[in-house]
Coordinates of C-alpha atoms and ligand atoms in Angstrom, one line a residue:
Chain A
M27 CA -8.4 -24.8 -28.1
T28 CA -8.6 -21.2 -29.2
S29 CA -6.2 -18.4 -30.3
Q30 CA -4.1 -20.3 -32.7
T31 CA -2.5 -17.0 -33.9
T32 CA 1.2 -17.2 -33.8
H33 CA 2.8 -14.0 -32.6
T34 CA 6.0 -12.5 -33.7
F35 CA 7.5 -10.6 -30.8
D36 CA 9.5 -7.4 -30.8
R37 CA 11.4 -8.1 -27.6
E38 CA 11.6 -10.6 -24.8
Y39 CA 11.8 -10.4 -21.0
D40 CA 11.7 -12.7 -18.0
T41 CA 9.0 -10.7 -16.4
I42 CA 6.8 -7.8 -17.4
V43 CA 5.3 -5.8 -14.6
I44 CA 2.2 -3.8 -15.5
G45 CA 2.2 -0.5 -13.6
A46 CA 4.8 1.7 -11.9
G47 CA 2.7 2.3 -8.7
M48 CA 4.0 1.1 -5.3
S49 CA 3.4 -2.6 -5.9
G50 CA 4.8 -2.6 -9.4
L51 CA 8.0 -0.8 -8.3
G52 CA 8.4 -3.1 -5.3
A53 CA 8.1 -6.2 -7.5
G54 CA 10.4 -4.6 -10.1
I55 CA 13.2 -3.9 -7.7
R56 CA 13.1 -7.4 -6.3
L57 CA 13.3 -9.0 -9.7
A58 CA 16.0 -6.6 -11.0
M59 CA 18.0 -7.2 -7.8
F60 CA 18.4 -10.9 -8.7
D61 CA 19.2 -10.3 -12.3
K62 CA 15.8 -11.1 -13.9
K63 CA 15.3 -9.2 -17.1
V64 CA 12.4 -7.1 -16.1
L65 CA 10.4 -4.4 -17.8
I66 CA 7.8 -2.2 -16.1
L67 CA 5.2 -0.7 -18.4
E68 CA 3.4 2.3 -17.1
K69 CA 0.7 4.1 -19.1
H70 CA 1.0 7.4 -17.3
S71 CA 3.9 9.8 -17.7
I72 CA 5.1 9.4 -14.1
S73 CA 5.2 6.8 -11.4
G74 CA 3.1 6.4 -8.2
G75 CA -0.3 5.4 -9.5
L76 CA -2.8 6.0 -6.7
N77 CA 0.0 7.6 -4.7
S78 CA 1.6 9.9 -7.2
Y79 CA 2.1 13.7 -7.3
Y80 CA 1.6 16.7 -9.6
T81 CA 2.2 20.4 -9.8
R82 CA -0.7 22.9 -9.9
F83 CA -0.8 26.6 -9.1
K84 CA 3.0 26.4 -9.1
R85 CA 2.9 24.1 -6.0
P86 CA 3.7 20.5 -5.5
F87 CA 0.7 18.3 -4.6
D88 CA 0.6 14.7 -3.5
V89 CA -2.2 12.7 -4.9
G90 CA -3.0 10.3 -2.1
L91 CA -0.7 10.9 0.7
H92 CA -2.3 11.6 4.0
A93 CA 0.0 9.5 6.1
M94 CA 2.1 6.5 5.7
T95 CA 0.7 3.8 8.0
N96 CA 2.8 1.1 9.6
F97 CA 5.3 3.4 11.3
S98 CA 8.1 1.5 13.1
P99 CA 11.3 3.0 14.3
R100 CA 14.7 2.4 12.8
G101 CA 16.2 -0.9 13.8
E102 CA 12.8 -2.7 14.0
R103 CA 13.1 -5.4 11.4
K104 CA 10.1 -7.7 11.9
S105 CA 7.5 -5.0 11.3
P106 CA 6.0 -4.6 7.8
L107 CA 8.0 -1.4 7.2
G108 CA 11.2 -3.1 8.5
K109 CA 10.7 -6.0 6.3
L110 CA 10.1 -4.0 3.2
L111 CA 13.1 -1.8 3.7
K112 CA 15.2 -4.9 4.2
Q113 CA 13.9 -6.6 1.1
L114 CA 14.5 -3.5 -1.0
R115 CA 17.9 -2.7 0.7
I116 CA 16.7 0.8 1.6
K117 CA 17.8 2.4 4.8
H118 CA 15.2 3.7 7.2
E119 CA 17.0 7.1 7.4
Q120 CA 16.7 7.6 3.7
L121 CA 13.0 8.2 4.1
N122 CA 13.4 10.8 6.8
L123 CA 10.1 9.8 8.4
S124 CA 8.3 12.2 10.7
E125 CA 5.7 10.8 13.1
Q126 CA 2.2 12.1 13.6
K127 CA 1.3 14.3 16.6
H128 CA -2.1 12.9 17.3
S129 CA -5.2 11.9 15.5
T130 CA -8.9 11.8 16.6
I131 CA -12.0 9.9 15.8
V132 CA -14.9 12.4 16.2
F133 CA -18.4 11.1 16.6
P134 CA -21.5 13.2 17.6
D135 CA -21.1 12.6 21.3
T136 CA -17.6 11.1 21.8
K137 CA -14.1 11.6 20.6
L138 CA -11.2 9.1 20.8
S139 CA -7.6 10.2 20.3
F140 CA -4.7 8.1 19.4
T141 CA -1.0 8.6 18.7
N142 CA 1.8 6.2 17.6
E143 CA 1.9 5.3 21.3
F144 CA -0.8 2.6 21.7
S145 CA -1.2 3.2 25.4
I146 CA -2.9 6.5 24.6
L147 CA -5.8 4.7 22.8
I148 CA -6.1 2.2 25.7
E149 CA -6.4 5.1 28.2
E150 CA -8.9 6.9 26.1
I151 CA -11.1 3.8 25.8
A152 CA -10.7 3.0 29.6
Q153 CA -11.9 6.5 30.3
K154 CA -14.7 6.8 27.8
F155 CA -15.9 3.2 27.7
P156 CA -15.0 1.8 31.1
H157 CA -17.1 -1.3 30.7
E158 CA -15.4 -2.2 27.4
I159 CA -11.8 -2.0 28.3
D160 CA -11.4 -5.6 29.3
G161 CA -13.0 -6.8 26.1
F162 CA -10.9 -4.4 24.1
L163 CA -7.7 -5.7 25.6
K164 CA -8.7 -9.3 24.8
L165 CA -9.5 -8.2 21.3
V166 CA -6.0 -6.7 21.0
D167 CA -4.5 -10.0 22.2
E168 CA -6.4 -11.8 19.5
I169 CA -5.2 -9.3 16.9
K170 CA -1.6 -9.5 18.0
N171 CA -1.6 -13.3 17.7
F172 CA -3.5 -13.5 14.4
N173 CA -1.5 -14.2 11.3
E174 CA -3.1 -11.7 9.0
V175 CA -0.7 -12.2 6.1
S176 CA -1.3 -15.8 5.7
L177 CA -2.2 -16.3 2.0
K178 CA -4.7 -18.9 3.0
N179 CA -7.1 -16.9 5.2
E180 CA -10.7 -17.2 4.2
Y181 CA -13.1 -14.2 4.3
Q182 CA -14.6 -13.7 7.8
A183 CA -16.7 -10.7 8.6
A184 CA -14.7 -8.5 11.0
K185 CA -17.7 -6.9 12.8
S186 CA -19.0 -10.2 13.9
V187 CA -15.6 -11.2 15.3
V188 CA -15.2 -7.8 17.1
S189 CA -18.7 -7.9 18.5
T190 CA -17.8 -11.0 20.5
Y191 CA -15.4 -8.8 22.5
L192 CA -17.2 -5.4 22.5
K193 CA -20.8 -4.6 23.3
S194 CA -20.9 -0.8 22.7
E195 CA -22.1 -0.2 19.2
T196 CA -20.6 3.3 19.3
L197 CA -17.1 2.0 20.3
I198 CA -17.2 -0.6 17.5
E199 CA -18.2 2.0 15.0
M200 CA -15.5 4.3 16.2
I201 CA -12.7 1.7 16.0
F202 CA -13.8 0.6 12.6
C203 CA -14.1 4.1 11.1
P204 CA -10.4 4.8 10.3
L205 CA -9.8 1.2 9.4
L206 CA -12.6 1.1 6.9
I207 CA -11.9 4.4 5.2
Y208 CA -8.1 3.7 5.0
G209 CA -8.5 0.4 3.4
S210 CA -11.7 -1.5 2.8
A211 CA -13.0 -2.5 -0.6
W212 CA -16.1 -3.8 1.1
E213 CA -19.0 -1.6 2.3
D214 CA -19.8 -1.3 6.0
D215 CA -17.6 -4.2 7.1
M216 CA -14.3 -5.8 6.1
D217 CA -12.5 -9.1 6.0
F218 CA -11.1 -9.9 9.4
S219 CA -7.6 -10.4 8.0
Q220 CA -7.8 -7.0 6.5
F221 CA -9.2 -5.6 9.7
V222 CA -6.1 -7.0 11.6
I223 CA -3.8 -5.6 9.0
M224 CA -5.4 -2.1 9.3
F225 CA -5.6 -2.3 13.1
K226 CA -1.9 -3.0 13.4
S227 CA -0.9 -0.6 10.8
I228 CA -2.9 2.3 12.2
Y229 CA -3.3 1.8 15.9
L230 CA -0.4 -0.5 16.9
E231 CA 2.2 1.0 14.6
G232 CA 0.9 4.4 13.5
F233 CA 1.2 7.3 11.1
C234 CA 4.2 9.0 9.6
R235 CA 5.2 11.0 6.6
P236 CA 8.4 11.0 4.6
E237 CA 10.1 14.4 4.4
G238 CA 9.1 16.0 1.1
G239 CA 6.0 13.8 0.8
V240 CA 5.5 10.9 -1.6
R241 CA 8.1 12.2 -4.1
T242 CA 10.9 11.2 -1.6
L243 CA 9.7 7.6 -1.5
L244 CA 9.1 7.4 -5.3
N245 CA 12.4 8.8 -6.2
L246 CA 14.1 6.4 -3.9
L247 CA 12.3 3.5 -5.4
L248 CA 13.0 4.6 -9.0
E249 CA 16.7 5.1 -8.2
T250 CA 17.0 1.7 -6.6
Y251 CA 15.2 0.1 -9.5
E252 CA 17.5 1.8 -12.0
Q253 CA 20.6 1.0 -10.1
R254 CA 19.6 -2.7 -10.1
G255 CA 19.3 -2.6 -13.9
G256 CA 15.5 -2.7 -14.2
E257 CA 13.9 -1.1 -17.3
L258 CA 10.9 1.2 -17.1
E259 CA 8.9 2.8 -19.9
F260 CA 6.4 5.6 -19.2
K261 CA 3.5 6.5 -21.5
H262 CA 3.6 2.9 -22.6
G263 CA 0.5 1.0 -21.5
V264 CA -0.6 -2.6 -21.9
E265 CA -3.4 -3.0 -24.3
K266 CA -3.7 -6.7 -24.3
I267 CA -2.4 -9.6 -22.3
L268 CA -1.6 -12.4 -24.7
Y269 CA -2.8 -15.8 -23.9
D270 CA -2.2 -18.9 -26.1
G271 CA -4.9 -21.1 -24.7
K272 CA -2.6 -22.6 -22.1
K273 CA -0.6 -19.8 -20.7
V274 CA 0.1 -16.1 -20.8
I275 CA 3.0 -15.5 -23.2
G276 CA 3.4 -11.7 -23.2
V277 CA 1.6 -8.4 -23.8
Q278 CA 0.6 -6.1 -26.6
T279 CA 1.2 -2.5 -25.9
T280 CA -0.5 0.8 -26.7
K281 CA 2.3 1.5 -29.2
G282 CA 1.4 -1.7 -31.0
E283 CA 4.5 -3.6 -29.8
K284 CA 4.3 -7.3 -28.9
I285 CA 6.6 -8.1 -26.0
K286 CA 7.2 -11.7 -24.9
A287 CA 7.5 -12.6 -21.3
N288 CA 7.7 -15.7 -19.2
K289 CA 5.6 -14.1 -16.5
V290 CA 3.3 -11.1 -16.3
L291 CA 2.7 -9.4 -12.9
S292 CA -0.2 -7.0 -13.0
S293 CA -0.8 -4.2 -10.6
M294 CA -3.7 -2.7 -12.5
G295 CA -6.4 -4.4 -10.4
A296 CA -8.3 -7.6 -11.0
P297 CA -11.2 -6.5 -13.2
E298 CA -8.9 -4.2 -15.1
T299 CA -6.4 -7.0 -15.7
Y300 CA -9.0 -9.5 -16.8
A301 CA -10.5 -7.0 -19.3
R302 CA -7.1 -7.1 -21.1
I303 CA -7.5 -10.7 -22.0
D304 CA -9.4 -11.7 -25.2
E305 CA -13.1 -12.0 -24.6
Q306 CA -13.2 -15.6 -26.0
E307 CA -10.6 -16.7 -23.4
K308 CA -12.6 -15.4 -20.5
K309 CA -12.4 -17.6 -17.5
T310 CA -13.2 -15.4 -14.6
S311 CA -14.4 -11.9 -13.6
A312 CA -14.0 -9.7 -10.6
Q313 CA -16.5 -7.1 -9.5
T314 CA -15.6 -3.5 -9.6
G315 CA -15.6 -2.0 -6.1
R316 CA -18.3 0.4 -5.1
M317 CA -16.2 2.6 -2.8
T318 CA -14.5 5.7 -4.1
F319 CA -13.7 9.1 -2.9
T320 CA -13.3 12.8 -3.6
E321 CA -10.6 14.9 -2.2
T322 CA -10.4 18.7 -1.8
I323 CA -7.0 20.2 -0.9
F324 CA -6.9 23.7 0.6
I325 CA -3.7 25.7 0.6
T326 CA -3.8 28.5 3.2
D327 CA -1.6 31.4 4.2
K328 CA -1.5 30.3 7.8
K329 CA -1.0 26.9 9.4
P330 CA -3.4 25.2 11.8
S331 CA -0.6 25.1 14.4
D332 CA -0.5 28.9 14.4
F333 CA -3.8 28.7 16.1
G334 CA -2.7 26.1 18.6
F335 CA -4.3 23.2 16.6
H336 CA -2.1 20.1 16.4
E337 CA -4.3 17.3 15.1
T338 CA -2.7 15.2 12.3
I339 CA -5.8 13.5 11.1
Y340 CA -9.5 13.8 12.0
F341 CA -11.8 11.0 11.3
Y342 CA -15.1 12.9 11.4
N343 CA -18.5 11.3 11.5
N344 CA -21.7 13.2 12.2
R345 CA -24.0 10.2 12.6
N346 CA -24.4 7.7 15.4
K347 CA -23.6 5.0 13.0
Y348 CA -20.7 5.2 10.7
L349 CA -21.9 4.6 7.1
Y350 CA -19.0 3.3 5.1
R351 CA -20.8 2.8 1.9
N352 CA -21.4 4.3 -1.5
P353 CA -23.4 7.4 -0.7
Q354 CA -25.6 7.0 -3.9
T355 CA -25.1 10.7 -4.5
Y356 CA -22.0 12.9 -5.4
Y357 CA -20.5 12.8 -1.9
D358 CA -21.4 12.2 1.7
D359 CA -20.9 15.4 3.7
Q360 CA -21.8 13.8 7.0
S361 CA -18.5 12.1 7.3
A362 CA -15.0 12.9 6.2
V363 CA -11.3 12.3 6.7
I364 CA -9.5 15.6 7.3
C365 CA -5.7 15.5 7.1
F366 CA -3.5 18.4 8.3
P367 CA -0.1 17.5 6.8
N368 CA 1.6 20.4 8.7
N369 CA 0.9 18.5 11.9
F370 CA 3.6 15.9 11.7
Q371 CA 6.6 16.3 14.1
D372 CA 8.6 18.1 11.4
D373 CA 6.8 20.3 9.0
D374 CA 8.5 21.1 5.7
N375 CA 5.6 22.8 4.0
P376 CA 5.9 26.5 3.6
E377 CA 2.1 27.0 3.7
G378 CA -0.9 25.6 5.4
I379 CA -2.5 22.5 3.9
I380 CA -5.8 20.9 4.6
R381 CA -7.0 17.8 2.8
V382 CA -10.7 16.7 3.0
T383 CA -11.8 13.3 1.8
F384 CA -15.4 12.4 1.2
M385 CA -16.9 9.1 0.3
A386 CA -18.3 9.4 -3.2
D387 CA -20.3 7.7 -6.0
Y388 CA -18.5 7.3 -9.3
T389 CA -21.7 7.1 -11.4
H390 CA -22.9 10.6 -10.5
W391 CA -19.6 12.3 -11.2
K392 CA -19.1 10.3 -14.4
K393 CA -22.5 11.2 -15.7
L394 CA -22.1 14.9 -14.9
L395 CA -18.7 15.1 -16.4
S396 CA -19.8 13.5 -19.7
E397 CA -23.0 15.6 -19.9
D398 CA -22.0 19.0 -18.7
R399 CA -18.5 20.0 -17.9
K400 CA -19.5 23.4 -16.5
A401 CA -21.9 21.7 -14.0
Y402 CA -19.1 19.3 -13.1
R403 CA -16.9 22.2 -12.2
E404 CA -19.7 23.9 -10.3
K405 CA -20.3 20.7 -8.3
K406 CA -16.6 20.5 -7.4
K407 CA -16.8 24.1 -6.2
E408 CA -19.9 23.5 -4.1
M409 CA -18.2 20.4 -2.6
G410 CA -15.2 22.5 -1.7
E411 CA -17.4 25.0 0.1
T412 CA -19.1 22.2 2.0
A413 CA -15.7 20.7 2.9
Y414 CA -14.4 24.0 4.2
D415 CA -17.6 24.4 6.4
V416 CA -16.7 21.0 8.0
V417 CA -13.1 22.1 8.5
K418 CA -14.1 25.3 10.1
K419 CA -16.4 23.5 12.6
L420 CA -13.4 21.5 13.8
L421 CA -10.7 24.2 13.8
P422 CA -10.4 26.7 16.7
N423 CA -12.9 29.7 16.4
S424 CA -10.0 32.1 15.9
W425 CA -9.0 30.4 12.5
D426 CA -8.9 33.2 10.0
A427 CA -6.5 32.0 7.4
K428 CA -6.9 33.0 3.8
I429 CA -7.3 30.3 1.2
E430 CA -4.6 30.6 -1.5
C431 CA -5.9 27.9 -3.7
I432 CA -8.1 24.9 -3.9
D433 CA -7.6 21.7 -5.8
T434 CA -10.3 19.0 -6.1
F435 CA -10.3 15.5 -7.5
T436 CA -13.2 13.2 -8.0
P437 CA -13.6 9.5 -8.8
T438 CA -13.4 10.3 -12.5
T439 CA -10.0 11.9 -11.9
I440 CA -8.8 8.7 -10.3
E441 CA -10.1 6.7 -13.2
R442 CA -8.4 8.9 -15.7
Y443 CA -5.0 8.8 -14.2
T444 CA -4.8 5.3 -12.8
G445 CA -7.1 3.3 -15.0
H446 CA -9.0 1.9 -12.1
F447 CA -12.6 1.1 -13.1
G448 CA -15.1 3.1 -11.2
G449 CA -12.4 5.3 -9.8
T450 CA -11.8 2.7 -7.0
V451 CA -9.0 3.2 -4.6
Y452 CA -9.2 -0.1 -2.6
G453 CA -10.0 -2.1 -5.7
S454 CA -12.3 -5.0 -6.2
P455 CA -14.0 -6.8 -3.3
D456 CA -12.8 -10.0 -5.0
K457 CA -9.2 -10.4 -3.8
S458 CA -6.7 -13.0 -4.9
R459 CA -4.7 -13.6 -1.7
D460 CA -2.0 -15.7 -3.3
G461 CA -1.9 -13.5 -6.4
T462 CA -2.7 -16.4 -8.8
T463 CA -5.2 -16.0 -11.6
P464 CA -6.9 -18.7 -13.7
Y465 CA -4.3 -17.9 -16.4
Q466 CA -0.9 -19.6 -16.0
N467 CA 2.0 -17.2 -15.7
L468 CA -0.3 -14.2 -14.9
Y469 CA -0.3 -12.9 -11.4
L470 CA -1.8 -10.0 -9.5
C471 CA 0.1 -7.7 -7.2
G472 CA -1.0 -4.7 -5.2
T473 CA -4.5 -3.7 -4.2
D474 CA -6.3 -6.7 -5.6
Q475 CA -3.9 -9.2 -4.1
G476 CA -5.2 -7.7 -0.9
F477 CA -2.5 -5.6 0.6
L478 CA -2.9 -1.9 0.1
G479 CA -1.8 1.5 1.3
I480 CA 1.8 2.5 0.6
V481 CA 3.4 0.0 2.8
G482 CA 0.9 -2.8 2.0
S483 CA 1.1 -2.5 -1.7
L484 CA 4.9 -2.3 -1.7
L485 CA 5.0 -5.5 0.4
S486 CA 2.5 -7.1 -2.0
G487 CA 4.8 -6.4 -5.0
I488 CA 7.7 -7.8 -3.1
S489 CA 6.0 -10.9 -1.9
M490 CA 4.4 -11.7 -5.2
A491 CA 7.8 -11.3 -7.0
N492 CA 9.4 -13.6 -4.4
L493 CA 6.6 -16.2 -4.5
H494 CA 5.9 -16.4 -8.2
V495 CA 9.2 -15.6 -9.9
L496 CA 12.2 -15.7 -7.6
S497 CA 11.4 -19.0 -5.7
Q498 CA 10.3 -20.8 -8.9
Chain B
M18 CA 37.9 -22.8 -1.0
D19 CA 38.7 -23.7 2.6
K20 CA 36.1 -23.7 5.4
Q21 CA 37.1 -20.2 6.5
E22 CA 36.6 -18.8 3.0
V23 CA 33.2 -20.4 2.6
R24 CA 32.3 -19.0 6.0
Q25 CA 33.3 -15.5 4.9
V26 CA 31.2 -15.8 1.7
V27 CA 28.2 -16.7 3.8
L28 CA 28.9 -14.0 6.3
D29 CA 29.1 -11.3 3.6
I30 CA 25.8 -12.4 2.2
I31 CA 24.1 -12.4 5.6
A32 CA 25.5 -9.0 6.4
D33 CA 24.0 -7.6 3.2
V34 CA 20.6 -9.4 3.6
A35 CA 20.3 -8.5 7.3
L36 CA 21.2 -4.9 6.5
D37 CA 22.4 -3.1 9.6
E38 CA 22.5 -6.1 12.0
D39 CA 25.8 -6.9 13.8
V40 CA 27.1 -10.3 12.4
S41 CA 30.6 -10.2 13.9
N42 CA 29.8 -12.4 16.9
L43 CA 27.8 -15.2 15.2
K44 CA 28.1 -18.6 16.9
D45 CA 28.7 -21.3 14.3
D46 CA 26.8 -24.0 16.0
V47 CA 23.7 -22.1 16.9
A48 CA 20.8 -21.6 14.5
L49 CA 21.1 -18.4 12.6
R50 CA 17.4 -17.7 13.2
D51 CA 18.1 -17.7 17.0
Q52 CA 20.8 -15.1 16.7
L53 CA 19.5 -12.8 14.0
D54 CA 16.1 -11.6 13.0
L55 CA 15.9 -13.8 9.9
D56 CA 12.6 -14.8 8.4
S57 CA 11.7 -16.9 5.4
M58 CA 12.0 -13.9 3.1
D59 CA 15.6 -13.5 4.3
F60 CA 16.5 -17.1 3.7
L61 CA 15.2 -16.7 0.2
D62 CA 17.5 -13.8 -0.2
I63 CA 20.5 -15.7 1.0
V64 CA 19.8 -18.4 -1.5
M65 CA 19.3 -15.8 -4.3
E66 CA 22.5 -14.1 -3.4
L67 CA 24.4 -17.4 -3.5
K68 CA 23.1 -17.9 -7.0
K69 CA 23.8 -14.4 -8.1
R70 CA 27.3 -14.1 -6.7
H71 CA 28.6 -17.6 -6.9
Q72 CA 26.3 -19.4 -9.3
I73 CA 25.4 -21.9 -6.6
E74 CA 21.9 -23.4 -6.6
V75 CA 20.2 -24.4 -3.4
P76 CA 17.0 -26.4 -4.1
Q77 CA 14.1 -25.7 -1.8
E78 CA 14.3 -29.1 -0.1
D79 CA 17.8 -28.2 1.0
Y80 CA 16.9 -25.0 2.8
P81 CA 17.1 -26.7 6.2
Q82 CA 20.8 -27.2 5.5
L83 CA 21.3 -23.5 5.9
A84 CA 20.1 -23.4 9.5
S85 CA 23.4 -22.6 11.2
M86 CA 26.7 -21.3 10.0
Q87 CA 28.3 -24.7 10.6
S88 CA 25.7 -26.5 8.5
C89 CA 26.0 -23.8 5.8
V90 CA 29.7 -24.3 5.5
E91 CA 29.4 -28.1 5.4
Y92 CA 26.7 -28.1 2.9
L93 CA 28.1 -25.4 0.6
R94 CA 31.8 -26.2 0.6
P95 CA 31.5 -29.1 -1.9
K96 CA 29.5 -26.8 -4.2
F97 CA 32.4 -24.4 -4.3
Q98 CA 34.9 -27.0 -5.5
Ligands
FAD527 C1 -7.0 9.9 -2.4 C2 -6.1 8.8 -1.9 C3 -5.6 8.9 -0.6 C4 -4.8 7.8 -0.1 N1 -4.2 8.0 1.1 C5 -3.3 7.1 1.5 C6 -2.5 7.3 2.6 O1 -2.7 8.3 3.3 N2 -1.7 6.4 3.0 C7 -1.5 5.2 2.3 O2 -0.7 4.4 2.8 N3 -2.2 5.0 1.2 C8 -3.1 5.9 0.8 N4 -3.8 5.7 -0.4 C9 -3.7 4.3 -1.0 C10 -2.5 4.0 -1.7 O3 -2.2 5.1 -2.6 C11 -2.7 2.7 -2.6 O4 -3.2 1.7 -1.8 C12 -1.5 2.2 -3.3 O5 -0.8 3.3 -3.9 C13 -1.9 1.2 -4.3 O6 -0.8 0.8 -5.1 P1 -0.9 -0.3 -6.2 O7 0.5 -0.5 -6.7 O8 -1.6 -1.4 -5.7 O9 -1.8 0.3 -7.4 P2 -1.7 1.6 -8.3 O10 -1.1 2.7 -7.6 O11 -3.1 1.8 -8.8 O12 -0.8 1.2 -9.5 C14 -1.2 0.7 -10.7 C15 -0.4 1.4 -11.8 O13 -0.7 0.7 -13.0 C16 -0.8 1.7 -14.0 N5 -1.6 1.1 -15.1 C17 -3.0 0.8 -15.1 N6 -3.4 0.3 -16.2 C18 -2.3 0.1 -17.0 C19 -2.0 -0.4 -18.3 N7 -3.0 -0.9 -19.0 N8 -0.8 -0.4 -18.7 C20 0.3 0.1 -18.0 N9 0.1 0.6 -16.8 C21 -1.1 0.6 -16.3 C22 -1.4 2.8 -13.4 O14 -1.2 4.0 -14.1 C23 -0.7 2.8 -12.0 O15 0.5 3.6 -12.0 C24 -4.6 6.7 -0.9 C25 -5.1 6.6 -2.2 C26 -5.9 7.7 -2.7 C27 -6.4 7.6 -4.1

């Protein structure tokens, strides 16, 4: 066939994992644990990917952490969190998880609150949508009995399934709102399996936060990986995935090294991975997702709880319908996710923090950044002001805290630091449920295998390593 | 290795795989799955640990032989000789 070039390799591994985000680290730990010679290559200078951290204004910031979904208490072993801790041999108490207080979905005429105690949401729905409660309970039964993690599930539009149980358009929109914005690569609707995953992880299990934020988790993962003998190289990206016409045989790195590997596990995303294979060997493509976000983080001198405000996360929507779609402009200010990290049971932050996420369009930000940096900065500033107006509407009238500093990131920031095309967070709408690709010995893990969020992507890495390397 | 020693080997592995679950009262003739929260991921781990610690290979078609402690011991003992 093609590519008759013979390669001389500098080093050799059983498996190369591309990316030290959650899924790459999860996969790496499993492989190292069972004595596979494994190398994680990470292009950035630190780990975490979409859920990393940085320091600005002399303060620690988390990139993505609003809340860890899938909370389950210590001793629970069948839950996604229980499974992943068991598989990585990490103890629940090492994460020091603190549960949310309560969160609320806010629509123009109705609010629905929920906590990690599912009965609260049932009561809320019974009270505010009395005609829907029977249907809702039946839907919950179907969800509980559905095997959402089966690698064979076909795409099924979730809204059409849910509307067989519920009649109220508003209730349907409200239930979908947190699930879409916390995990859908598709606009307006999502795959039913993904809906079930998100429903369980948010409503049935719930939100929590590790003490110290995402650093705690990442440090634990890195430590575990190192103790198990895994190798990790930062600032060392994969430039090309080498394919000999029959199978993948290794990678070529940004430092010009050629490294041989029996298997390559990629957490970069599907389109990003396929773009690293020689054009002439092209066998497939995956679309770049259209959903991306901006986030503005406010550090304040007082905390929301000082004003009697205890919401953990607000899912705010100012329209009757919830438009989960690319806004075709810089950002959509009619809906937002607002996270108050101080409002978990234990608050280890010395200052007030408010995070506001808007849906955004990558193209607008990209164009502005490349044409006019000053205008880009102005736009960020304007967005911050808009975001703070939304926050003030939701906080008690007495709120008078002073803003100490503001940090904003846009889809171009996400692209720059994680390499995700179009600054996507939930990846491509084309998922590979079983992690296989048209290229032998090349597998996907993480977001584009279909499991996302912190817990989801860790589990993805674990299960892809189990399936494609350890059980072979 | 005698039966008791093989049993101990398996027990040590299960204790590690099942993390903080109590394995001291396992009944030998009852399926492990019915006494402990073990799923297919855990069985894979038991097999991987056998290979790692004792260089014993258990092919996929033999996984059913690991159903109970008794069947584990019977199946694995010859492999320890
Ligand atoms: C703003 C924001 C808020 C979020 N909020 C939450 C939340 O509250 N709770 C939650 O659970 N999840 C949240 N998420 C989602 C969660 O962060 C992701 O789903 C998860 O981290 C995805 O992990 P991953 O391993 O699949 O991918 P990634 O994290 O993208 O990992 C891929 C890694 O590969 C590296 N890489 C890319 N290209 C190359 C290359 N060529 N060579 C080498 N390395 C490469 C990247 O640098 C990156 O480290 C949020 C994400 C964002 C951006």
